[in-house]
Tab-separated table of C-alpha atoms in Angstrom:
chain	number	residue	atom	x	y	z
A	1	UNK	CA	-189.596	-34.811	26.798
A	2	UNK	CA	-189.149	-32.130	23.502
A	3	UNK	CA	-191.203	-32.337	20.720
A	4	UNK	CA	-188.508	-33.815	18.365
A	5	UNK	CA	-188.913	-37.200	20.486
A	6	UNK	CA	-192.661	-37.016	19.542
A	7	UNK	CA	-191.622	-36.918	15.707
A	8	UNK	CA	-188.655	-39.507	16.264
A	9	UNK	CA	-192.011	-41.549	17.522
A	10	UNK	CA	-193.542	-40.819	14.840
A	11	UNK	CA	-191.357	-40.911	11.735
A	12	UNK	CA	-190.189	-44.305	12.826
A	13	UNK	CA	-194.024	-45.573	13.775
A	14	UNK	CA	-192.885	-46.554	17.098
A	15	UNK	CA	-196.516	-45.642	18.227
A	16	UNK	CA	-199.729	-48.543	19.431
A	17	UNK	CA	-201.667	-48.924	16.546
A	18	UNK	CA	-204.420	-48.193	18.899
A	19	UNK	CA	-204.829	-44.088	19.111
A	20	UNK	CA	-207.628	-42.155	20.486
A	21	UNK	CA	-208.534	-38.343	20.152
A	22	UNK	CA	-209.546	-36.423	23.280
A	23	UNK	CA	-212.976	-37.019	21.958
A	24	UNK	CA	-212.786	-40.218	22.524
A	25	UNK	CA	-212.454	-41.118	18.449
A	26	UNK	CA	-210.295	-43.849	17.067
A	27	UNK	CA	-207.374	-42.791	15.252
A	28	UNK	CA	-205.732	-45.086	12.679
A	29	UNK	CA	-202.256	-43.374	11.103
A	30	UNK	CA	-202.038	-44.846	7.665
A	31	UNK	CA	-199.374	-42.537	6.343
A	32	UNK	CA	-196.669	-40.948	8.918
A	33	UNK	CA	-196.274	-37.837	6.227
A	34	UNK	CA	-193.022	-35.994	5.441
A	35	UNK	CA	-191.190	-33.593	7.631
A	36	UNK	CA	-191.613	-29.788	7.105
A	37	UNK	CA	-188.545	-28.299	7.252
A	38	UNK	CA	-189.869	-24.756	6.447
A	39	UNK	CA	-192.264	-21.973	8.294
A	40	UNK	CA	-195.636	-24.218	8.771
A	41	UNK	CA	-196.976	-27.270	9.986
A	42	UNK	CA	-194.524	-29.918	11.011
A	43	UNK	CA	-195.703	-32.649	8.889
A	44	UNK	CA	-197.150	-32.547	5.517
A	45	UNK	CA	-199.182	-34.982	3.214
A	46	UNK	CA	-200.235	-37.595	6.184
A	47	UNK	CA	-203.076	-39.671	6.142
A	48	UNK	CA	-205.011	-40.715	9.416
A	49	UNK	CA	-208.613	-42.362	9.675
A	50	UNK	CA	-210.546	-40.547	12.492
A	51	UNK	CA	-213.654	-42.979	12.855
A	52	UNK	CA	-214.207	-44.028	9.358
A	53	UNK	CA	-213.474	-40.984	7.848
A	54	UNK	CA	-210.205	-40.788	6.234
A	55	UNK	CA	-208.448	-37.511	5.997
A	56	UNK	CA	-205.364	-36.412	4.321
A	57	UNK	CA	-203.462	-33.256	5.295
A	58	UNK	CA	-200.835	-31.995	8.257
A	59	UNK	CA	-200.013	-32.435	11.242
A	60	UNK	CA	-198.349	-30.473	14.206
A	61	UNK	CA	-196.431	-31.631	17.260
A	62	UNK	CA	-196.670	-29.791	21.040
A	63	UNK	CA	-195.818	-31.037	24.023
A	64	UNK	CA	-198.675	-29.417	25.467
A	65	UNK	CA	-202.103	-28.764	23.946
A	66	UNK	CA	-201.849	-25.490	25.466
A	67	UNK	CA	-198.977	-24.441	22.901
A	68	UNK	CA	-200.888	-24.239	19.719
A	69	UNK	CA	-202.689	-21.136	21.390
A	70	UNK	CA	-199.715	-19.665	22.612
A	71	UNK	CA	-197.536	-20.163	19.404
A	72	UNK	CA	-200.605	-18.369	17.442
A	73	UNK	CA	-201.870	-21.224	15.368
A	74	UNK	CA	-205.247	-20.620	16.204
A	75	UNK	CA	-205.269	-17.515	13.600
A	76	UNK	CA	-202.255	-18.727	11.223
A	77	UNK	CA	-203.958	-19.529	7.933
A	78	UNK	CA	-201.058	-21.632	7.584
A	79	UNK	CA	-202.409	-24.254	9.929
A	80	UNK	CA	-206.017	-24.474	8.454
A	81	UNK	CA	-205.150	-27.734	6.509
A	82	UNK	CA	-203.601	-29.083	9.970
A	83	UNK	CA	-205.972	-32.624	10.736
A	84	UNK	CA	-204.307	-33.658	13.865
A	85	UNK	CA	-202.531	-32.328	17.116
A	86	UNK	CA	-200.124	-34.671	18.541
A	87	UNK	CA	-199.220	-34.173	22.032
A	88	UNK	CA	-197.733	-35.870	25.355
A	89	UNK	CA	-199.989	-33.640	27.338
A	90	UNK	CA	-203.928	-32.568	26.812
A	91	UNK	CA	-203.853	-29.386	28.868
A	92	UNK	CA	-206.577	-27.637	26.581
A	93	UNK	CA	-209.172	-27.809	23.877
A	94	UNK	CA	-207.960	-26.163	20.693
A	95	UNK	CA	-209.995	-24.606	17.535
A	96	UNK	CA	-208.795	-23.908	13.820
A	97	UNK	CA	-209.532	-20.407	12.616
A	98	UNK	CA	-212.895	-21.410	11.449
A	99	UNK	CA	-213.715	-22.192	15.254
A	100	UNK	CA	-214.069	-25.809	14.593
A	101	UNK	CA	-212.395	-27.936	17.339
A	102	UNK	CA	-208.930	-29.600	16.577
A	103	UNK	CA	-208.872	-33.253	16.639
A	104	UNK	CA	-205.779	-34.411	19.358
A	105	UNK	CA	-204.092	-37.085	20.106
A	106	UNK	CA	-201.821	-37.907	23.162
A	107	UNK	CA	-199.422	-39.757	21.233
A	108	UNK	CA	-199.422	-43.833	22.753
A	109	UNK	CA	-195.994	-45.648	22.796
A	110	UNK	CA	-194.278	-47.812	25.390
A	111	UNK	CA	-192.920	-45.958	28.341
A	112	UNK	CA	-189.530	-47.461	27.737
A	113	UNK	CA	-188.826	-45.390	25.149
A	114	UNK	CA	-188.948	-42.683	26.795
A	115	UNK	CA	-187.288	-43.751	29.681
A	116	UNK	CA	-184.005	-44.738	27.407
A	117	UNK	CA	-184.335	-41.244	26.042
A	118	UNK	CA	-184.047	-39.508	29.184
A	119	UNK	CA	-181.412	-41.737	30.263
A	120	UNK	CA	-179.356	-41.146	27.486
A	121	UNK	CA	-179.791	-37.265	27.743
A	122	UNK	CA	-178.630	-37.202	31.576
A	123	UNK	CA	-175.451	-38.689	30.813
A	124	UNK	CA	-172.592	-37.245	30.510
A	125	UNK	CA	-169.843	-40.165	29.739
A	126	UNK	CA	-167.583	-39.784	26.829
A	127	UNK	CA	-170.807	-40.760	24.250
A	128	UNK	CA	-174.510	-41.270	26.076
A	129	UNK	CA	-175.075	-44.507	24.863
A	130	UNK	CA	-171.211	-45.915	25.588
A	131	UNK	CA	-172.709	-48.799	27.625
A	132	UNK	CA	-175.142	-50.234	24.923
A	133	UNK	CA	-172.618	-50.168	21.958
A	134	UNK	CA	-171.371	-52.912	22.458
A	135	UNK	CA	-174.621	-54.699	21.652
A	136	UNK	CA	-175.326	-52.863	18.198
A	137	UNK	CA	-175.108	-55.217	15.581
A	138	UNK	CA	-171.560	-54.949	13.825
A	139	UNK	CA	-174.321	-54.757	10.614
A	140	UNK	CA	-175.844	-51.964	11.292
A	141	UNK	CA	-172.879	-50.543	12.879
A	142	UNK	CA	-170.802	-49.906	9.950
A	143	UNK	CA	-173.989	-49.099	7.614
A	144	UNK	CA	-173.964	-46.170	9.996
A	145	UNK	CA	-170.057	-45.410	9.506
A	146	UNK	CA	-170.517	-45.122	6.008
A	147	UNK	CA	-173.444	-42.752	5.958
A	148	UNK	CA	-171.158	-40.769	8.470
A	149	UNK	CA	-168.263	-40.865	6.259
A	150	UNK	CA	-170.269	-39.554	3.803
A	151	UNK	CA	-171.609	-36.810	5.727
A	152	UNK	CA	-167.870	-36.149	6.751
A	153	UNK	CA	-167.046	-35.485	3.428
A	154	UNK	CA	-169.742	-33.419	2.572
A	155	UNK	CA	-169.407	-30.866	4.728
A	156	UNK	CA	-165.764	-30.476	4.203
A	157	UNK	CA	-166.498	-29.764	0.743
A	158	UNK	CA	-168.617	-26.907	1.644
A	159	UNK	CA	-165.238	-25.319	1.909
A	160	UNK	CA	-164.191	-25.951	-1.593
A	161	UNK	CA	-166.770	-24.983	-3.193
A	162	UNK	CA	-166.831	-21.774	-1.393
A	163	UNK	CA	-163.664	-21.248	-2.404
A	164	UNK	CA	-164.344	-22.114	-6.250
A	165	UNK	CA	-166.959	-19.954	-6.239
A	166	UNK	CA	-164.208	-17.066	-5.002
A	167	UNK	CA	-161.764	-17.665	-7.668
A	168	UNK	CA	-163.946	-19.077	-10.629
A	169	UNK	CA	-163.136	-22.500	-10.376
A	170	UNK	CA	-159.519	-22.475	-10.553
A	171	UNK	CA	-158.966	-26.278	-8.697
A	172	UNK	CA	-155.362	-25.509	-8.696
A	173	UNK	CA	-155.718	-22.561	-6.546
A	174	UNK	CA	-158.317	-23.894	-4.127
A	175	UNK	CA	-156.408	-26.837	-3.153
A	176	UNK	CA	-153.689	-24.676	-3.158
A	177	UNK	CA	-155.143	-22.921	-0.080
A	178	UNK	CA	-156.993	-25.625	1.861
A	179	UNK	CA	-154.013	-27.511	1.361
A	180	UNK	CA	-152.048	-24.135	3.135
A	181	UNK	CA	-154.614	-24.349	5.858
A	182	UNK	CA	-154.027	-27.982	6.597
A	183	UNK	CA	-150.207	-27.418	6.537
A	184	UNK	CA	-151.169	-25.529	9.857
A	185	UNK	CA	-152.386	-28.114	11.326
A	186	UNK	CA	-155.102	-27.054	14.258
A	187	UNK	CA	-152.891	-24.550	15.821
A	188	UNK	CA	-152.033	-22.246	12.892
A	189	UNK	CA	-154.509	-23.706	9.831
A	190	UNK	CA	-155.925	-19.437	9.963
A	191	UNK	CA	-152.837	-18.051	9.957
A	192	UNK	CA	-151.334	-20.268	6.456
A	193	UNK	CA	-154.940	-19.710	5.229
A	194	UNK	CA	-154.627	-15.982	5.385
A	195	UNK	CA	-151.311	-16.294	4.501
A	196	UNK	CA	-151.849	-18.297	0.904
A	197	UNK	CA	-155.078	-15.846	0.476
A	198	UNK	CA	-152.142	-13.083	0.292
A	199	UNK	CA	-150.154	-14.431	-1.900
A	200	UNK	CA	-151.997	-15.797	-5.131
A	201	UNK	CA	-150.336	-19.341	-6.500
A	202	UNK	CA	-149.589	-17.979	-9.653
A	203	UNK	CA	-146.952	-15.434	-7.958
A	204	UNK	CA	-145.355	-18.722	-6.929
A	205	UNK	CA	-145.439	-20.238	-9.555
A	206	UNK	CA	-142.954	-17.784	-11.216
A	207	UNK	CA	-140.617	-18.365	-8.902
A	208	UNK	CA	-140.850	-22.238	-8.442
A	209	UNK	CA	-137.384	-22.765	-9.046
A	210	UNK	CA	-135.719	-20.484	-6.999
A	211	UNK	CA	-136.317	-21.890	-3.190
A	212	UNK	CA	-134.547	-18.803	-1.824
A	213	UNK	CA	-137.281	-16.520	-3.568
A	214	UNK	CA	-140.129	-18.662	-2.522
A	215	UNK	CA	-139.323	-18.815	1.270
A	216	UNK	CA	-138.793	-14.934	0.722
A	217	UNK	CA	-142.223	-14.632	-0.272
A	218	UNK	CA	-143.779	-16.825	2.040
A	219	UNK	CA	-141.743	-15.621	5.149
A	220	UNK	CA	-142.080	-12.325	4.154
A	221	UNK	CA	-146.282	-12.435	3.690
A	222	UNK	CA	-146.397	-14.337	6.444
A	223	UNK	CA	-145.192	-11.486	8.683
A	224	UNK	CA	-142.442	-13.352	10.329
A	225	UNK	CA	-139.699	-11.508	8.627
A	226	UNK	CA	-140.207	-8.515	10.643
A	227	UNK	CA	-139.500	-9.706	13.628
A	228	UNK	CA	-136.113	-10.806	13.764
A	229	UNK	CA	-133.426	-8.465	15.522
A	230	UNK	CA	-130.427	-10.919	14.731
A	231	UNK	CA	-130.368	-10.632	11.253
A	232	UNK	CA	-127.860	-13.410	9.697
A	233	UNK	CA	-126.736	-13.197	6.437
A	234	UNK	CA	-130.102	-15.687	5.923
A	235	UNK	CA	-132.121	-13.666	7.077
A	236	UNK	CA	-130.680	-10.313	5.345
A	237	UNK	CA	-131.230	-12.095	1.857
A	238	UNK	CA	-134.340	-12.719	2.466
A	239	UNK	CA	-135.455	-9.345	3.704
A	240	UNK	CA	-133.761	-7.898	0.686
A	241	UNK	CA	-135.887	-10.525	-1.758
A	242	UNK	CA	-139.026	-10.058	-0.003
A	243	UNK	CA	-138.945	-6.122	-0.335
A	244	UNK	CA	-138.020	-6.207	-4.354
A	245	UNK	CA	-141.011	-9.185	-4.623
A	246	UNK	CA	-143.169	-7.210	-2.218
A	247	UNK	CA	-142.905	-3.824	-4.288
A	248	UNK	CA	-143.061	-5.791	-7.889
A	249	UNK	CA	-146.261	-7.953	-6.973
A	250	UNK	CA	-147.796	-4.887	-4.505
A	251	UNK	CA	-148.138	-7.240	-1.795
A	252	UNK	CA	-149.444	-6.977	1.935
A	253	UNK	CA	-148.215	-9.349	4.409
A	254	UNK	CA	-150.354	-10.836	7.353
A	255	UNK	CA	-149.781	-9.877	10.907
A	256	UNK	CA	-147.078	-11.962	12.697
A	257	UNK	CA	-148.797	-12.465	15.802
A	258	UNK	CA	-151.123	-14.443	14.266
A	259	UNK	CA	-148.834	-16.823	14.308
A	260	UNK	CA	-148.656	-19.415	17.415
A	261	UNK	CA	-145.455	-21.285	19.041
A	262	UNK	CA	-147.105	-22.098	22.727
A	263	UNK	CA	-147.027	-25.587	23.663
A	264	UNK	CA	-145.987	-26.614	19.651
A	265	UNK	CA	-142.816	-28.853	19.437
A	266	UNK	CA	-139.699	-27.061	17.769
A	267	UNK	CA	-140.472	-29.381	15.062
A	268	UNK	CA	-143.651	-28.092	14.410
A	269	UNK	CA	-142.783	-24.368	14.549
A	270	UNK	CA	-144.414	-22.239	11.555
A	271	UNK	CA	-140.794	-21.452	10.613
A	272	UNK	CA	-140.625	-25.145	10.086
A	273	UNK	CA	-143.784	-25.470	8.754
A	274	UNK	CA	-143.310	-22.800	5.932
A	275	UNK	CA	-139.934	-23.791	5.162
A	276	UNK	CA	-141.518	-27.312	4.678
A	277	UNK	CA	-144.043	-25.582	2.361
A	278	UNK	CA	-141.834	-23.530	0.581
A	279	UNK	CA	-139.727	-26.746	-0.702
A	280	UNK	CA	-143.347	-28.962	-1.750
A	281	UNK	CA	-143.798	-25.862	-4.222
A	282	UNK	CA	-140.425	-25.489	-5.427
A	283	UNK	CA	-140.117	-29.261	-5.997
A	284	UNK	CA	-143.963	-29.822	-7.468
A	285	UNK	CA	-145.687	-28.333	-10.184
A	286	UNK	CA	-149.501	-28.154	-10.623
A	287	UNK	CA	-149.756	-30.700	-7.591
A	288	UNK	CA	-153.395	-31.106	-7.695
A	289	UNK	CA	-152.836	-32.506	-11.328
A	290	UNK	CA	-150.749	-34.622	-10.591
A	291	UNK	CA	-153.097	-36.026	-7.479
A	292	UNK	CA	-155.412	-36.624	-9.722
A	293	UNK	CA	-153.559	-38.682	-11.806
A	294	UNK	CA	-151.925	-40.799	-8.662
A	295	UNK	CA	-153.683	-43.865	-7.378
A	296	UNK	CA	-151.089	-45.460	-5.225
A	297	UNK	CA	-150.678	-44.595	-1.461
A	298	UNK	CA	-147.104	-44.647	-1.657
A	299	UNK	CA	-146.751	-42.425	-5.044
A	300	UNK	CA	-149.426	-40.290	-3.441
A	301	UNK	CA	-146.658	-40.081	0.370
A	302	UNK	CA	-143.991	-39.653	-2.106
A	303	UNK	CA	-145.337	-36.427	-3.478
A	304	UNK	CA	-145.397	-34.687	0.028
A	305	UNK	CA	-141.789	-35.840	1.129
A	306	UNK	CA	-139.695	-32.411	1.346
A	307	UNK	CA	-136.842	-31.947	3.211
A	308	UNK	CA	-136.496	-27.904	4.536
A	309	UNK	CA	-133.507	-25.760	2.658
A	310	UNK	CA	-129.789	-26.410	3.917
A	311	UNK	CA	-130.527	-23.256	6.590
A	312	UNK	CA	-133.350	-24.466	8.426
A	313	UNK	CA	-131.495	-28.407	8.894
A	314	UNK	CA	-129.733	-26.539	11.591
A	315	UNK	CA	-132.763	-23.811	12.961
A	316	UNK	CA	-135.828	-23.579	14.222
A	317	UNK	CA	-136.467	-20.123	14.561
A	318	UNK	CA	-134.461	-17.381	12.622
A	319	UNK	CA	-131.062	-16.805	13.834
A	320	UNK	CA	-130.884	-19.648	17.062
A	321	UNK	CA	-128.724	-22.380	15.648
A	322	UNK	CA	-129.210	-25.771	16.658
A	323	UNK	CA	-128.432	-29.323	15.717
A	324	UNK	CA	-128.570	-30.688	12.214
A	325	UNK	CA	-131.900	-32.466	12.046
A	326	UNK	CA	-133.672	-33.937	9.086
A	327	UNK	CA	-137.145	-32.026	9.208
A	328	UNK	CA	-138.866	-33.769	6.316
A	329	UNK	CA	-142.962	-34.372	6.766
A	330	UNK	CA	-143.219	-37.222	9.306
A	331	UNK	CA	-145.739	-39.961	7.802
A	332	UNK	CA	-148.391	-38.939	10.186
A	333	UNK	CA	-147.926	-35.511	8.866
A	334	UNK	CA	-148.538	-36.646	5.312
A	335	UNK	CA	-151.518	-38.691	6.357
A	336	UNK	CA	-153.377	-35.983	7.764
A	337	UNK	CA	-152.895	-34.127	4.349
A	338	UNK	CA	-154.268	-36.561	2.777
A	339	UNK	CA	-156.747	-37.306	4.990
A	340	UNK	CA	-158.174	-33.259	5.070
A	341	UNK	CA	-157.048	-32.271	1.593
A	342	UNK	CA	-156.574	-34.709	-0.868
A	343	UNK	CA	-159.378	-36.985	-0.192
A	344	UNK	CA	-161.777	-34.206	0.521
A	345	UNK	CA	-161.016	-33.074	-3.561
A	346	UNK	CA	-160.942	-36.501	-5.259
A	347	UNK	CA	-164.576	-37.017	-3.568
A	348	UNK	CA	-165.628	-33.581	-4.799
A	349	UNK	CA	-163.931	-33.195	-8.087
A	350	UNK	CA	-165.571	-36.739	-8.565
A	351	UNK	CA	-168.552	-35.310	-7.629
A	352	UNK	CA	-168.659	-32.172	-9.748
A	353	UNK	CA	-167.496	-34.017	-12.377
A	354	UNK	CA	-169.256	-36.888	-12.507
A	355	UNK	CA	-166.465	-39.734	-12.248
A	356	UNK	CA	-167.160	-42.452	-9.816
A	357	UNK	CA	-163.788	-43.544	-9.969
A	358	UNK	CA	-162.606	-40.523	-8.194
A	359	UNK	CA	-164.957	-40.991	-5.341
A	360	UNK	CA	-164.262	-44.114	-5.211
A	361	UNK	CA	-160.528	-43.456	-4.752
A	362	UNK	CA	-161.027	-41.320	-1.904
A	363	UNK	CA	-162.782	-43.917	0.129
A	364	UNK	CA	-160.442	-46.555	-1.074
A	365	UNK	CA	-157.418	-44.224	-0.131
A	366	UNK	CA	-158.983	-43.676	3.733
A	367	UNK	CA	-158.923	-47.218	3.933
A	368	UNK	CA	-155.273	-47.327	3.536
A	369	UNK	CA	-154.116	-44.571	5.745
A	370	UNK	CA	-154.000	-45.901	9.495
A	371	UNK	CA	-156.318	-44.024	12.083
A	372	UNK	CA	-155.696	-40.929	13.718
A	373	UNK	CA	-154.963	-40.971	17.072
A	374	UNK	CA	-156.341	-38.881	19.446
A	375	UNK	CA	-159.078	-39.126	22.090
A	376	UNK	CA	-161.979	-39.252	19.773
A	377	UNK	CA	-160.711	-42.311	18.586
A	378	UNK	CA	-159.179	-43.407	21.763
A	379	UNK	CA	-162.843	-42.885	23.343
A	380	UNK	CA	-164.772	-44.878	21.019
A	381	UNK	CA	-161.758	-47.701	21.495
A	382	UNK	CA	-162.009	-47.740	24.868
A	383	UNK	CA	-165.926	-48.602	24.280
A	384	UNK	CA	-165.168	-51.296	21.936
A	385	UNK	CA	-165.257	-49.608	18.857
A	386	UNK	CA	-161.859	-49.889	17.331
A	387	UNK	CA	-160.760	-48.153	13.966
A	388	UNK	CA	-158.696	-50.043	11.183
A	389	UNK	CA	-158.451	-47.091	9.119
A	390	UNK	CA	-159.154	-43.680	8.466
A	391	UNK	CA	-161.907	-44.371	7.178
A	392	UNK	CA	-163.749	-45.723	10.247
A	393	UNK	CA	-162.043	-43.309	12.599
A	394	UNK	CA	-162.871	-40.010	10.225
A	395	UNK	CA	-166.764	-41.618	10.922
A	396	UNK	CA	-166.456	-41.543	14.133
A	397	UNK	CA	-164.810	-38.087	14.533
A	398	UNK	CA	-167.923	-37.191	12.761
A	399	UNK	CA	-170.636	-39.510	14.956
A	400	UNK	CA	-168.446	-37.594	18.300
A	401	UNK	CA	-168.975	-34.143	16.689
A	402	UNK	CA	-171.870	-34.010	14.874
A	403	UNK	CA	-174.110	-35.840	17.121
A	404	UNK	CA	-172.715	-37.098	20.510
A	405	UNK	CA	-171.784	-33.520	21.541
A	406	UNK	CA	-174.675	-32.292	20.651
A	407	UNK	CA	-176.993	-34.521	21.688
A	408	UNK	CA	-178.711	-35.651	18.695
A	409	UNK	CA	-179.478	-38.849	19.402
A	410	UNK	CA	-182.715	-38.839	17.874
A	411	UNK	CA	-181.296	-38.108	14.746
A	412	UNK	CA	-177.836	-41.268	15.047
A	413	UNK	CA	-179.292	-44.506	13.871
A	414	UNK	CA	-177.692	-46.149	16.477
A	415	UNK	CA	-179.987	-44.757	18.498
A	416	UNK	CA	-182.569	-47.209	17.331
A	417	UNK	CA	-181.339	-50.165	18.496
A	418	UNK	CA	-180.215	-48.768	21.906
A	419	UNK	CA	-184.218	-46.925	22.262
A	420	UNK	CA	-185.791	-50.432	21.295
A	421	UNK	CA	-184.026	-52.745	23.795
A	422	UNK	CA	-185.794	-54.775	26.234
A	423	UNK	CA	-189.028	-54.033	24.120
């Protein structure tokens, strides 16, 4: 039993009307207060009737009487204005500074509550409360999604503006490098993040329409170009490119071995993946403009289709030939950049900017990409929650992270139907 059960309790007056103090005084909460999320008192501006006397001030939550003593409230100015102690367990009388004695309640709710609580927390099955989602209410099921989506969203743009902050709210350039990150996909997102953090986009974007001096630049920043020992004639032009373009722009590559092969398809080599990269700038031009201004799926697919140079058809790594193989962006490729970069800016550019049609486009795009599969979404399937879209399954991924795996179920609403069963 923790404290934050006490205030999930409280804020969601799942408490008996009937309360008495250790006095033996009847308590009557007329107003549950607002949560404190700075130094002080847990709860400010609540209103209880002790008796007949009403009284208006703050309360603080212990599990123990005991703790106010021990946490030092007793002399904290701060908790003069406190007018009740809510416990589970009166272990002590308490005192304010003044020496007056601290009203206390041991807060009364049904013992199921609890019980559910502590059930949930001993679990350890894919979610806690797998067994009981299948009886919350589709309703309130998917008013939860959307709050989650939400909250999804939110936090990836914590990124972007980060990053605006960094480079004075050049859009271009920020989406630029998140959209290098997410071009790594899990396993190297760091390294293409460092890598487009070396080389600036407008550096690029003077060379745009020479592919061979783009993949010089990005193979050569990217470290990888010191590595090979069987130099083709490839690889020998782009050496030479990269150490004129190195020495005009004063450039400093990354270090190679940030870079990661183990356990990656050849398809999904970096080599691959910057060669991929390489060929979206060469054939795009200020590509977040143009997102901006696309509101079909399929245009939207269309502007990430690249097909690698004629060299890397036949290669995966520098100098191994192999077969010729198309190694254009598979579709599941392209949905996960949209999914991680170019919904995450039309929500915030909508934001920022103040254009609910943008934000609405990035919800409306989610629900046309098909979920992701992997076991997040597998998990929640195999409890009977099944994604039609992105959009549910990026909700999800967010329900799993942010509160399954770390046990805040006090804090998911679904928690509230799965607490009050059987009441």
């Amino acid at each position: 039993m923790t404290e934050q059960f006490l205030q999930y309790v409280w804020f969601q007056k799942l408490f008996s009307p009937l309360q008495v103090t250790s006095q033996g005084e009847s308590v009557e909460i007329i107003d549950v207060g607002q949560l404190n999320t700075d130094a002080g008192p847990d709860v400010f501006n609540a209103k209880v009737k002790i008796n007949n006397t009403l009284w208006a001030g703050n309360v603080e939550f212990h599990q123990k009487s005991s703790d106010w003593a021990r946490h030092g409230h007793t002399q904290n100015p701060a908790y003069n204005s406190v007018i009740l102690h809510v416990v589970f367990d009166i272990d002590a009388i308490i005192y304010r500074a003044d020496g007056s004695e601290m009203p206390q309640i041991r807060l009364n709710f049904s013992p199921h509550l609890l019980e559910q609580y502590e059930v949930l927390q001993q679990q350890n099955s894919f979610v806690a409360c797998e067994k009981q989602l299948g009886k919350v209410s589709s309703v309130h099921l998917h008013n939860w999604l959307d709050r989650l989506l939400v909250e999804r969203l939110e936090q990836k743009t914590h990124v972007i503006e980060t990053l605006l902050n960094q480079t004075t709210n050049n859009w271009e350039e920020v989406f630029y490098i998140v959209l290098a990150r997410n071009f790594g996909f899990s396993t190297n997102a760091l390294a293409f993040e460092l890598l487009a953090k070396s080389l600036p986009l407008n550096i690029l974007a003077k060379h745009k329409n020479n592919l061979m001096q783009l993949e010089a630049l990005l193979f050569g920043q990217a470290g990888l170009l010191e590595k090979p020992n069987n130099d083709d004639a490839y690889v020998t032009q782009l050496k030479n490119e990269y150490h004129f373009l190195r020495t005009k722009y004063q450039l400093e590559p990354i270090d190679y071995s940030l870079w990661k092969l183990l356990r990656l398809r050849p398809a999904n080599f970096p080599t691959v993946s910057l060669a991929q990269f390489a060929t979206l700038i060469h054939q795009s031009s200020k590509l977040f403009s143009k997102i901006l201004e696309t509101t079909s799926y399929n245009e939207l697919c269309r502007l990430f289709q690249c097909e690698v140079s004629d060299y890397w058809l036949t290669h995966y790594l520098f100098g191994e030939s192999s077969k010729l193989v198309s190694k254009k962006l598979s579709k599941s490729s392209i949905d996960s950049l949209l999914i991680n970069t170019v919904v995450p800016f039309l929500f915030h550019y909508g934001k920022v900017n103040n254009n609910e049609e943008l934000v609405q486009r990035s919800f409306d795009l989610l629900s046309t990409i098909t979920p992701e599969k992997n076991h997040i979404v597998t998990g929640f399937e195999n409890c009977g929650i099944k994604s039609q879209s992105a959009y549910d399954s990026q909700a999800l991924i967010q329900l799993k992270r942010g509160y399954c795996d770390l046990h805040k179920c006090l804090q998911c609403h679904i928690s509230k139907q799965v607490l009050y069963a059987k009441l």
